[in-house]
Short mmCIF file of C-alpha atoms in Angstrom, two decimals:
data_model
loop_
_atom_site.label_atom_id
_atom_site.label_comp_id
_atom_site.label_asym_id
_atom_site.label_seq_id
_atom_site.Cartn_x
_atom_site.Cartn_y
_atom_site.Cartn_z
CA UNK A 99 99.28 40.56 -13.03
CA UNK A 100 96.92 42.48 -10.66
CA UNK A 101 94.74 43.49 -13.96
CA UNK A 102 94.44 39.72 -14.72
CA UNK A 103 93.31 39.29 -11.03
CA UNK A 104 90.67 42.31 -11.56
CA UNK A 105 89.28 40.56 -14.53
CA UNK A 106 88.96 37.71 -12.66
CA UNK A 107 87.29 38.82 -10.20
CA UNK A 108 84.87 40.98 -12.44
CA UNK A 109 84.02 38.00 -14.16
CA UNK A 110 83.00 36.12 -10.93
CA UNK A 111 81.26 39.10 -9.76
CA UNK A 112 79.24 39.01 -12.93
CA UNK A 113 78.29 35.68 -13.15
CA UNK A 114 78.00 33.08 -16.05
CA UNK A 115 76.63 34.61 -19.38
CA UNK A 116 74.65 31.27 -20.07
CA UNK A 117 72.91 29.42 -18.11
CA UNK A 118 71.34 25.78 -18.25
CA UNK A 119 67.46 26.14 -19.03
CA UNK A 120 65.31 23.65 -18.05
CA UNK A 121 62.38 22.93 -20.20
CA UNK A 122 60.29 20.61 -22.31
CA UNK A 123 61.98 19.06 -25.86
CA UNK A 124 60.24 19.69 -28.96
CA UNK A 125 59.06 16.72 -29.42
CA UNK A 126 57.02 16.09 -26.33
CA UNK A 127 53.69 18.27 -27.38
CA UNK A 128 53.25 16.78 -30.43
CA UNK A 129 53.55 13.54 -29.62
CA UNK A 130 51.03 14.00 -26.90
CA UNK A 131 48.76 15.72 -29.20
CA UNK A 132 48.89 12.39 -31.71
CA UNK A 133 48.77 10.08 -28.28
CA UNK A 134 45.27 12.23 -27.41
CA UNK A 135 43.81 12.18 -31.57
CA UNK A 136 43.91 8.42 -31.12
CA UNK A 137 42.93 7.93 -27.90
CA UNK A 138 39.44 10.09 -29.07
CA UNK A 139 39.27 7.91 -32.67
CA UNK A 140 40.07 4.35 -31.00
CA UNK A 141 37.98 5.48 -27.81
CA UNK A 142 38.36 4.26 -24.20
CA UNK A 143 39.65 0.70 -23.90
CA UNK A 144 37.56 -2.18 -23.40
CA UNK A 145 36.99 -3.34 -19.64
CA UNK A 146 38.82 -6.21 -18.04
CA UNK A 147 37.30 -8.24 -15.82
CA UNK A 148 38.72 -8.43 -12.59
CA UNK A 149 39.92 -12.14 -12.32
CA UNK A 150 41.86 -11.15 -15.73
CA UNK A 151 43.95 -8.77 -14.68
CA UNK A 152 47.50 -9.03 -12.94
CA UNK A 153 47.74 -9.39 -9.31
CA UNK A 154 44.62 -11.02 -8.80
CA UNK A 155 44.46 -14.11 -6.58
CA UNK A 156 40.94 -15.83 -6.78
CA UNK A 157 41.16 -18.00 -4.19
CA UNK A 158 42.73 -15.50 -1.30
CA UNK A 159 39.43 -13.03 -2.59
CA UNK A 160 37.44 -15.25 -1.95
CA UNK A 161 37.94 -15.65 1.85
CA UNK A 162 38.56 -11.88 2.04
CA UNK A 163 35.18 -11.87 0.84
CA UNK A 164 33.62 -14.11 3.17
CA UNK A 165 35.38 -12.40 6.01
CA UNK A 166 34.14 -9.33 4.80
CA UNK A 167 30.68 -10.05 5.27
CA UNK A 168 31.74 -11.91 8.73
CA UNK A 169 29.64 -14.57 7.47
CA UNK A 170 30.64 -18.59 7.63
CA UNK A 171 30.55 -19.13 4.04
CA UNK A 172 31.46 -22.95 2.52
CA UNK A 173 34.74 -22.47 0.39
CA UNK A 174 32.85 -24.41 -2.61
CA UNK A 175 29.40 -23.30 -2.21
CA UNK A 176 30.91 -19.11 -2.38
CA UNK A 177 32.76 -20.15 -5.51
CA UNK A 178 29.87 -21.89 -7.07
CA UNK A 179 27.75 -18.84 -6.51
CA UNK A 180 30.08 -17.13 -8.34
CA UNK A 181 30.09 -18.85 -11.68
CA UNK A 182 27.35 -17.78 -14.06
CA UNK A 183 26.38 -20.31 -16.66
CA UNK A 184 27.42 -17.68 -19.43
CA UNK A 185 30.97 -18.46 -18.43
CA UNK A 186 31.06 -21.80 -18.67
CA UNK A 187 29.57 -21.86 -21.74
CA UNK A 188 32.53 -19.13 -22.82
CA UNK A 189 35.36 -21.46 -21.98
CA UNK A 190 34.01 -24.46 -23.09
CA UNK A 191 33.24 -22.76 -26.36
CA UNK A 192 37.66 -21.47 -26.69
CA UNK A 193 38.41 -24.88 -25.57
CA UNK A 194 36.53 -26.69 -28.31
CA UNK A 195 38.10 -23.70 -30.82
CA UNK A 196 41.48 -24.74 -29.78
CA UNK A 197 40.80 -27.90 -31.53
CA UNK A 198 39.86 -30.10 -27.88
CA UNK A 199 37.77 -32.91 -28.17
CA UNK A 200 34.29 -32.85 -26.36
CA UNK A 201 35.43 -34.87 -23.40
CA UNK A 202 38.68 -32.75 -22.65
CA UNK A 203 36.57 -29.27 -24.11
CA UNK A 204 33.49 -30.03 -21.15
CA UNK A 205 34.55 -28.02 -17.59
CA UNK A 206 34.21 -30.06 -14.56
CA UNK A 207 32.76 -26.63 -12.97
CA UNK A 208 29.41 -26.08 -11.65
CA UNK A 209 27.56 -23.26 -12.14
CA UNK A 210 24.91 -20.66 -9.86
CA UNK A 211 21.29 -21.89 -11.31
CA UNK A 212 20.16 -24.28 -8.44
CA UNK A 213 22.13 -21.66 -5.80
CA UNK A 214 20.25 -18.94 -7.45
CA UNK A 215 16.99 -20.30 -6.99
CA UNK A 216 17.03 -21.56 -3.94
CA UNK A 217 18.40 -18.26 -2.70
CA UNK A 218 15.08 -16.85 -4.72
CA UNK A 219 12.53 -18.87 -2.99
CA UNK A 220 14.30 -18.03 0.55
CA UNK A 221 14.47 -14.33 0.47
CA UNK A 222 11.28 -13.91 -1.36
CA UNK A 223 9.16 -15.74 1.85
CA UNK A 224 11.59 -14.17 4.40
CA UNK A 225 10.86 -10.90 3.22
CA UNK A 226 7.42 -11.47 2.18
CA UNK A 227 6.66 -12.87 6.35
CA UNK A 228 8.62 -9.77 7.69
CA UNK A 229 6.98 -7.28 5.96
CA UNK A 230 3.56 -8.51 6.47
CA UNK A 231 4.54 -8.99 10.67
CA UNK A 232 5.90 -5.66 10.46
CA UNK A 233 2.75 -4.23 8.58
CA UNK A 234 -0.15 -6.03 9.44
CA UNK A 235 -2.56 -3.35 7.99
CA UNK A 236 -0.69 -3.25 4.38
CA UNK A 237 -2.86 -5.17 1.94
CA UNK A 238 -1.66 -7.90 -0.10
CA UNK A 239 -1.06 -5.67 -3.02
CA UNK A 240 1.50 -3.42 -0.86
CA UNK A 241 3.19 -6.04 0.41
CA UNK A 242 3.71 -7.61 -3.18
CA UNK A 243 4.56 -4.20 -4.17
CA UNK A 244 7.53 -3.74 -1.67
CA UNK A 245 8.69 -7.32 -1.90
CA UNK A 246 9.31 -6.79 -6.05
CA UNK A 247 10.64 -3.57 -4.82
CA UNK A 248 13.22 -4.55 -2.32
CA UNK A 249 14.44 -7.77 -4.99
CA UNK A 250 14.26 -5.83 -8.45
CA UNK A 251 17.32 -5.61 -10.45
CA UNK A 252 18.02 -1.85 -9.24
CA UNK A 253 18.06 -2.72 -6.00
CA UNK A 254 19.97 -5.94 -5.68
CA UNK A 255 22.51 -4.71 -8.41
CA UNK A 256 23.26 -1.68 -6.30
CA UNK A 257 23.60 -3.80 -3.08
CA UNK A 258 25.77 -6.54 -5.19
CA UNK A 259 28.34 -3.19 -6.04
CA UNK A 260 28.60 -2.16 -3.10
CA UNK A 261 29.78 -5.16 -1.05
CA UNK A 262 32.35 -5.73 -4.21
CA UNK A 263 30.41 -8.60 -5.70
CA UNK A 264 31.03 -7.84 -10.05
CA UNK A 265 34.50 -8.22 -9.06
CA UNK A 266 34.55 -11.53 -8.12
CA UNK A 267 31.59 -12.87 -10.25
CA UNK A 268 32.52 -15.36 -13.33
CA UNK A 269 30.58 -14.48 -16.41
CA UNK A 270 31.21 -13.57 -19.94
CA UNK A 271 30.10 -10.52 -20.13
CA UNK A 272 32.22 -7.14 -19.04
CA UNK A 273 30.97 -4.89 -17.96
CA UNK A 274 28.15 -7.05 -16.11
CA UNK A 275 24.54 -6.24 -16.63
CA UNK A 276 22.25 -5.60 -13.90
CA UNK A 277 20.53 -9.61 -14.39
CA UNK A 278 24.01 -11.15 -13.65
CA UNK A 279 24.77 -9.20 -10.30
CA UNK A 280 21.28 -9.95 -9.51
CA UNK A 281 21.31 -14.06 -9.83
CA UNK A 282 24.95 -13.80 -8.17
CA UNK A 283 23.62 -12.04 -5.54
CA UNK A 284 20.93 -15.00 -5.25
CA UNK A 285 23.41 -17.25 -5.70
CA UNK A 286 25.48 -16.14 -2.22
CA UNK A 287 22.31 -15.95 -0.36
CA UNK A 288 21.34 -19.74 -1.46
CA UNK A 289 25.26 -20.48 -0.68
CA UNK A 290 24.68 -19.06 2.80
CA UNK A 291 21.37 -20.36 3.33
CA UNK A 292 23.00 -24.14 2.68
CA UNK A 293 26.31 -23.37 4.49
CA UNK A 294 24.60 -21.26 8.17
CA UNK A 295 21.03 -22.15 7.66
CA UNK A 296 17.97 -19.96 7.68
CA UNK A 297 18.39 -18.38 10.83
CA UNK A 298 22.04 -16.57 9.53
CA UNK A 299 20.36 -15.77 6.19
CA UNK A 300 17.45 -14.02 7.53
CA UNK A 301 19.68 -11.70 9.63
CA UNK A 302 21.69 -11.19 6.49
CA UNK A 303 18.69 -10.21 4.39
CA UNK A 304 17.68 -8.01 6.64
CA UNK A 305 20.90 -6.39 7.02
CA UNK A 306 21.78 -5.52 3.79
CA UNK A 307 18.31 -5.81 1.75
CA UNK A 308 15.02 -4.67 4.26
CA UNK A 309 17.29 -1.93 5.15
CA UNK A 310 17.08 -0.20 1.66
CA UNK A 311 13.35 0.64 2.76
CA UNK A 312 14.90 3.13 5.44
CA UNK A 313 14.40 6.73 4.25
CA UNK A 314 11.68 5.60 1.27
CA UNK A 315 7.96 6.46 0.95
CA UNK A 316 5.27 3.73 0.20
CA UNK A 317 3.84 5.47 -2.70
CA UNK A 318 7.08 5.98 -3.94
CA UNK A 319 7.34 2.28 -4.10
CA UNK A 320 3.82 0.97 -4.55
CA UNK A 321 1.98 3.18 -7.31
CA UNK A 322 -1.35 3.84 -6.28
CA UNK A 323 -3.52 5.95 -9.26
CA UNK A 324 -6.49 6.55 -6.58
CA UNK A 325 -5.53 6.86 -3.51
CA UNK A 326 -8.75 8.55 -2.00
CA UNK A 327 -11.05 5.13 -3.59
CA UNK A 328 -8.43 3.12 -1.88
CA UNK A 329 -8.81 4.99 1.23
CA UNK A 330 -12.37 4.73 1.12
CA UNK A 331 -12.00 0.89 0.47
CA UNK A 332 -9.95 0.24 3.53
CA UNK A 333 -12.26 2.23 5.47
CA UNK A 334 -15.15 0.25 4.66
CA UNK A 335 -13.47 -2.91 5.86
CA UNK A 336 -13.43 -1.74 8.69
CA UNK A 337 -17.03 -0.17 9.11
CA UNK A 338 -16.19 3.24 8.76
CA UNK A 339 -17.95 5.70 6.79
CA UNK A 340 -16.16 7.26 3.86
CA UNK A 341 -14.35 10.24 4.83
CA UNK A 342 -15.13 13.86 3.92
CA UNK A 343 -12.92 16.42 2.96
CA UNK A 344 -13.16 19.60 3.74
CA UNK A 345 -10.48 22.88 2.65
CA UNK A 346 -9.29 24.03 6.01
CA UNK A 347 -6.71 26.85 4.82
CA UNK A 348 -5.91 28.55 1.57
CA UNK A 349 -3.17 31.31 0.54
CA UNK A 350 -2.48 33.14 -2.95
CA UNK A 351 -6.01 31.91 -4.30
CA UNK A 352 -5.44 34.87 -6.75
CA UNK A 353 -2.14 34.37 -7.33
CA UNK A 354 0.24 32.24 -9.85
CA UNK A 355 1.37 30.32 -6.99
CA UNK A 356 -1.77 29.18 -4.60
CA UNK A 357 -1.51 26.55 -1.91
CA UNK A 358 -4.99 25.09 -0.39
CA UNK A 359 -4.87 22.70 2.67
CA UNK A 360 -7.46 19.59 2.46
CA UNK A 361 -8.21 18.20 5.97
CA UNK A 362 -9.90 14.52 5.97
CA UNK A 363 -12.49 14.15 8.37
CA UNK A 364 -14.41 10.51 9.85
CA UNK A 365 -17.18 10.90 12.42
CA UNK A 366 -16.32 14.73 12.85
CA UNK A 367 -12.50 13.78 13.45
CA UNK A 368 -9.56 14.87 12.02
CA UNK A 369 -7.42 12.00 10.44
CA UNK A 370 -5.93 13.43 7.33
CA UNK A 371 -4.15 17.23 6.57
CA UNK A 372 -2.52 17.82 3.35
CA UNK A 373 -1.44 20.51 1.01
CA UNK A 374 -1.22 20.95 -2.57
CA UNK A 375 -1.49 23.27 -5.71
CA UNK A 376 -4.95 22.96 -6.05
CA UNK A 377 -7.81 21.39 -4.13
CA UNK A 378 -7.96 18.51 -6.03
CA UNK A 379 -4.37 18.11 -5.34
CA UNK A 380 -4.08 18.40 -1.67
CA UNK A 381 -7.54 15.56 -0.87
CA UNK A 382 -5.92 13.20 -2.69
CA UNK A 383 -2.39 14.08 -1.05
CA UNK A 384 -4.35 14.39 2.01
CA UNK A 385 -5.62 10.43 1.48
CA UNK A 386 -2.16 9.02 1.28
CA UNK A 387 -1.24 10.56 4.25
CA UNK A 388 -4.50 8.98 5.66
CA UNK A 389 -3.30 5.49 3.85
CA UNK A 390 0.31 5.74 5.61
CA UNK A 391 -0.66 6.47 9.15
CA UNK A 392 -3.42 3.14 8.94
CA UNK A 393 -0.59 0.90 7.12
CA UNK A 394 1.93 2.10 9.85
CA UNK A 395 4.25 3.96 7.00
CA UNK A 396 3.88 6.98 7.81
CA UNK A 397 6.95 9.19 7.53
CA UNK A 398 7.59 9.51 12.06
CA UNK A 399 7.33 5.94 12.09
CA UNK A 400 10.16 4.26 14.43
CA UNK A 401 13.40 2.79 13.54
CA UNK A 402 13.24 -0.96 12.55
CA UNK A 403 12.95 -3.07 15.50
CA UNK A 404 15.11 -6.06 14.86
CA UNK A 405 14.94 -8.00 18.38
CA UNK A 406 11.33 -8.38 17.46
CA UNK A 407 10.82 -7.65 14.08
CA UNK A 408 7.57 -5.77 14.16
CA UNK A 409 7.25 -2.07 13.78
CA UNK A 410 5.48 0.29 15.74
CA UNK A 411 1.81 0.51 15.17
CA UNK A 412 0.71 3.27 17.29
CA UNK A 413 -0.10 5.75 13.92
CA UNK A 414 -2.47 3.30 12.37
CA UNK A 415 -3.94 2.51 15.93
CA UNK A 416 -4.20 6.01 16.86
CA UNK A 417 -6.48 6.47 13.18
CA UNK A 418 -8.72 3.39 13.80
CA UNK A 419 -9.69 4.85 17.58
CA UNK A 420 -10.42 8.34 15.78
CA UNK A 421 -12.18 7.03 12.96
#
C-alpha cells in the first residue's frame, strides 16, 4: 500500500506526459494561400457606391450634411444638387429593361443642371469681384488666371472630398470622376444660393474655396513665360522707366554649384533682389519678386481680411513711392 501511494505521488510530482498543444490545423495555410491566388487573379472588388451599401440612410445624411456645414440648406434643393443627370438616365434605362412601359420607366426626379449653373455664374462673379477688390494692381489676365485656378476640377474635387460630398452624390459612375464632384459641388452652392441668398453663399465661398489660395504663389498659379517684359509693361503704365538690373553678389563663380544675386533697380532704387543659378536666372527671378510686391502677392503679405475683404496693399504701395 505505501508503494502504491509513492507511485502516486511520483507521478503527480512528474506531471502529465502529454500535453494539449495549441496550434493551427492543416488545412488553414493552404486554404489561405488559394483565398490570396484568387484574390491577385480576380483583383480588388469593384467599388460600391455609398447609398448602395447596408446601413445607409439617405435621408438622415442628408441633414447630417447640412448640419455639417452649419448652413440652412432646403431639404429638396440639397437633394436635387445631389442627383447627376447620369443617374437618372441609369435607372430609367433598368426600369425600361425590366420590361416597364415609358410612362411607369420615366423618374419623377429632378436632376443638378439648372442648380449647377446657377451655382457657376454665382461663384465665378463672387470670386472674380473679391479678387480684383483684394488686388487692385493684378491685371485682368491674373485675375482670370486665379479665378480658373480656384474653380478647376483639382481644386473643387479636392474641396468636394473633403467635406464628404462623393458619398452622398447620385451618379452612375463609381468611383466618381473629378467632372461629377465638380458640378455637385456647383450644384450645393446654387442650392444654397436659392435657399440663404447671396450674402450666406459668399461667406461660404470664401470659406471653403478663396481659402485654398492661402500658402500658394502667383506664378505658381498664373504662368507667366516673361516675367521681366511683363514687369517692364506694368511699369510703363505707370510712367516709370524700365528697370535695370544690376549683379549685386556672387559665390562659387568657379565652381559646379554658383549662386549670383540680381538686384532690380528704378530711378537709382532698389525694388527687386533675387538669386539664382545663373545671372540670367536670378533677373528674371528677381522680376517676379518685383511683379508680387506691385500686385500685393508677395509672400509677407497679411492674412485675409474678411470684415473688409481687401488685402493689405502696403508692398505694392511701398514699390510705386520707390519707383
Amino acid at each position: 500500500m505505501s508503494s502504491l501511494l509513492v507511485g502516486v505521488r511520483c507521478v503527480a510530482a512528474l506531471g502529465p506526459r502529454y500535453s494539449q498543444v495549441r496550434g493551427v490545423k492543416r488545412w488553414v495555410r493552404p486554404y489561405l494561400l488559394m483565398l490570396e491566388r484568387k484574390k491577385r487573379l480576380e483583383g480588388p472588388p469593384k467599388p460600391v457606391p455609398r447609398y448602395q451599401q447596408p446601413s445607409f440612410d439617405y435621408h438622415a445624411e442628408i441633414l447630417a450634411f447640412s448640419k455639417r456645414l452649419n448652413e440652412a440648406f432646403s431639404t429638396e434643393l440639397l437633394k436635387t444638387a445631389f442627383v447627376n443627370r447620369s443617374y437618372v438616365v441609369k435607372e430609367e434605362g433598368e426600369r425600361r429593361e425590366l420590361g416597364m412601359d415609358e410612362e411607369t420607366a420615366t423618374l419623377n426626379l429632378q436632376d443638378n443642371s439648372e442648380l449647377a449653373q446657377h451655382g457657376v455664374d454665382f461663384t465665378v462673379s463672387y470670386i472674380t469681384n473679391t479678387i480684383q477688390q483684394a488686388f487692385p494692381n493684378l491685371p485682368v489676365v491674373g485675375v482670370k488666371a486665379v479665378v480658373d485656378y480656384l474653380t478647376s476640377q483639382q481644386v473643387l474635387g479636392h474641396i468636394a472630398k473633403n467635406l464628404g460630398i462623393d458619398d452622398l452624390t447620385l451618379s452612375s459612375e463609381c468611383p466618381l470622376s473629378l467632372e461629377t464632384l465638380q458640378r455637385t459641388f456647383y450644384g450645393i452652392i446654387g442650392a444654397l444660393l436659392e435657399s440663404s441668398g447671396p450674402d450666406t453663399t459668399g461667406i461660404f465661398l470664401q470659406d471653403f474655396i478663396i481659402t485654398e489660395l492661402i500658402g500658394k504663389d502667383l506664378f505658381e498659379i498664373w504662368s507667366v513665360r516673361d516675367p521681366m517684359s511683363l514687369l517692364v509693361e506694368q511699369l510703363s503704365q505707370r510712367n516709370v522707366s524700365p528697370p535695370e538690373p544690376r549683379l549685386t553678389r556672387e559665390s562659387g563663380a568657379s565652381t559646379v554649384l554658383p549662386v549670383y544675386f540680381v538686384g532690380l533697380y528704378c530711378n537709382k532704387q532698389l525694388i527687386a533682389e533675387a538669386p539664382g543659378e545663373t545671372i540670367f536666372a536670378a533677373e528674371e527671378e528677381a522680376a517676379r519678386v518685383a511683379l508680387r510686391k506691385m500686385f500685393g502677392f508677395a509672400e509677407n503679405r497679411r492674412p485675409w481680411d474678411y470684415s473688409t475683404s481687401r488685402q493689405g496693399t502696403g508692398n505694392h504701395t511701398a514699390l510705386n513711392t520707390a519707383c
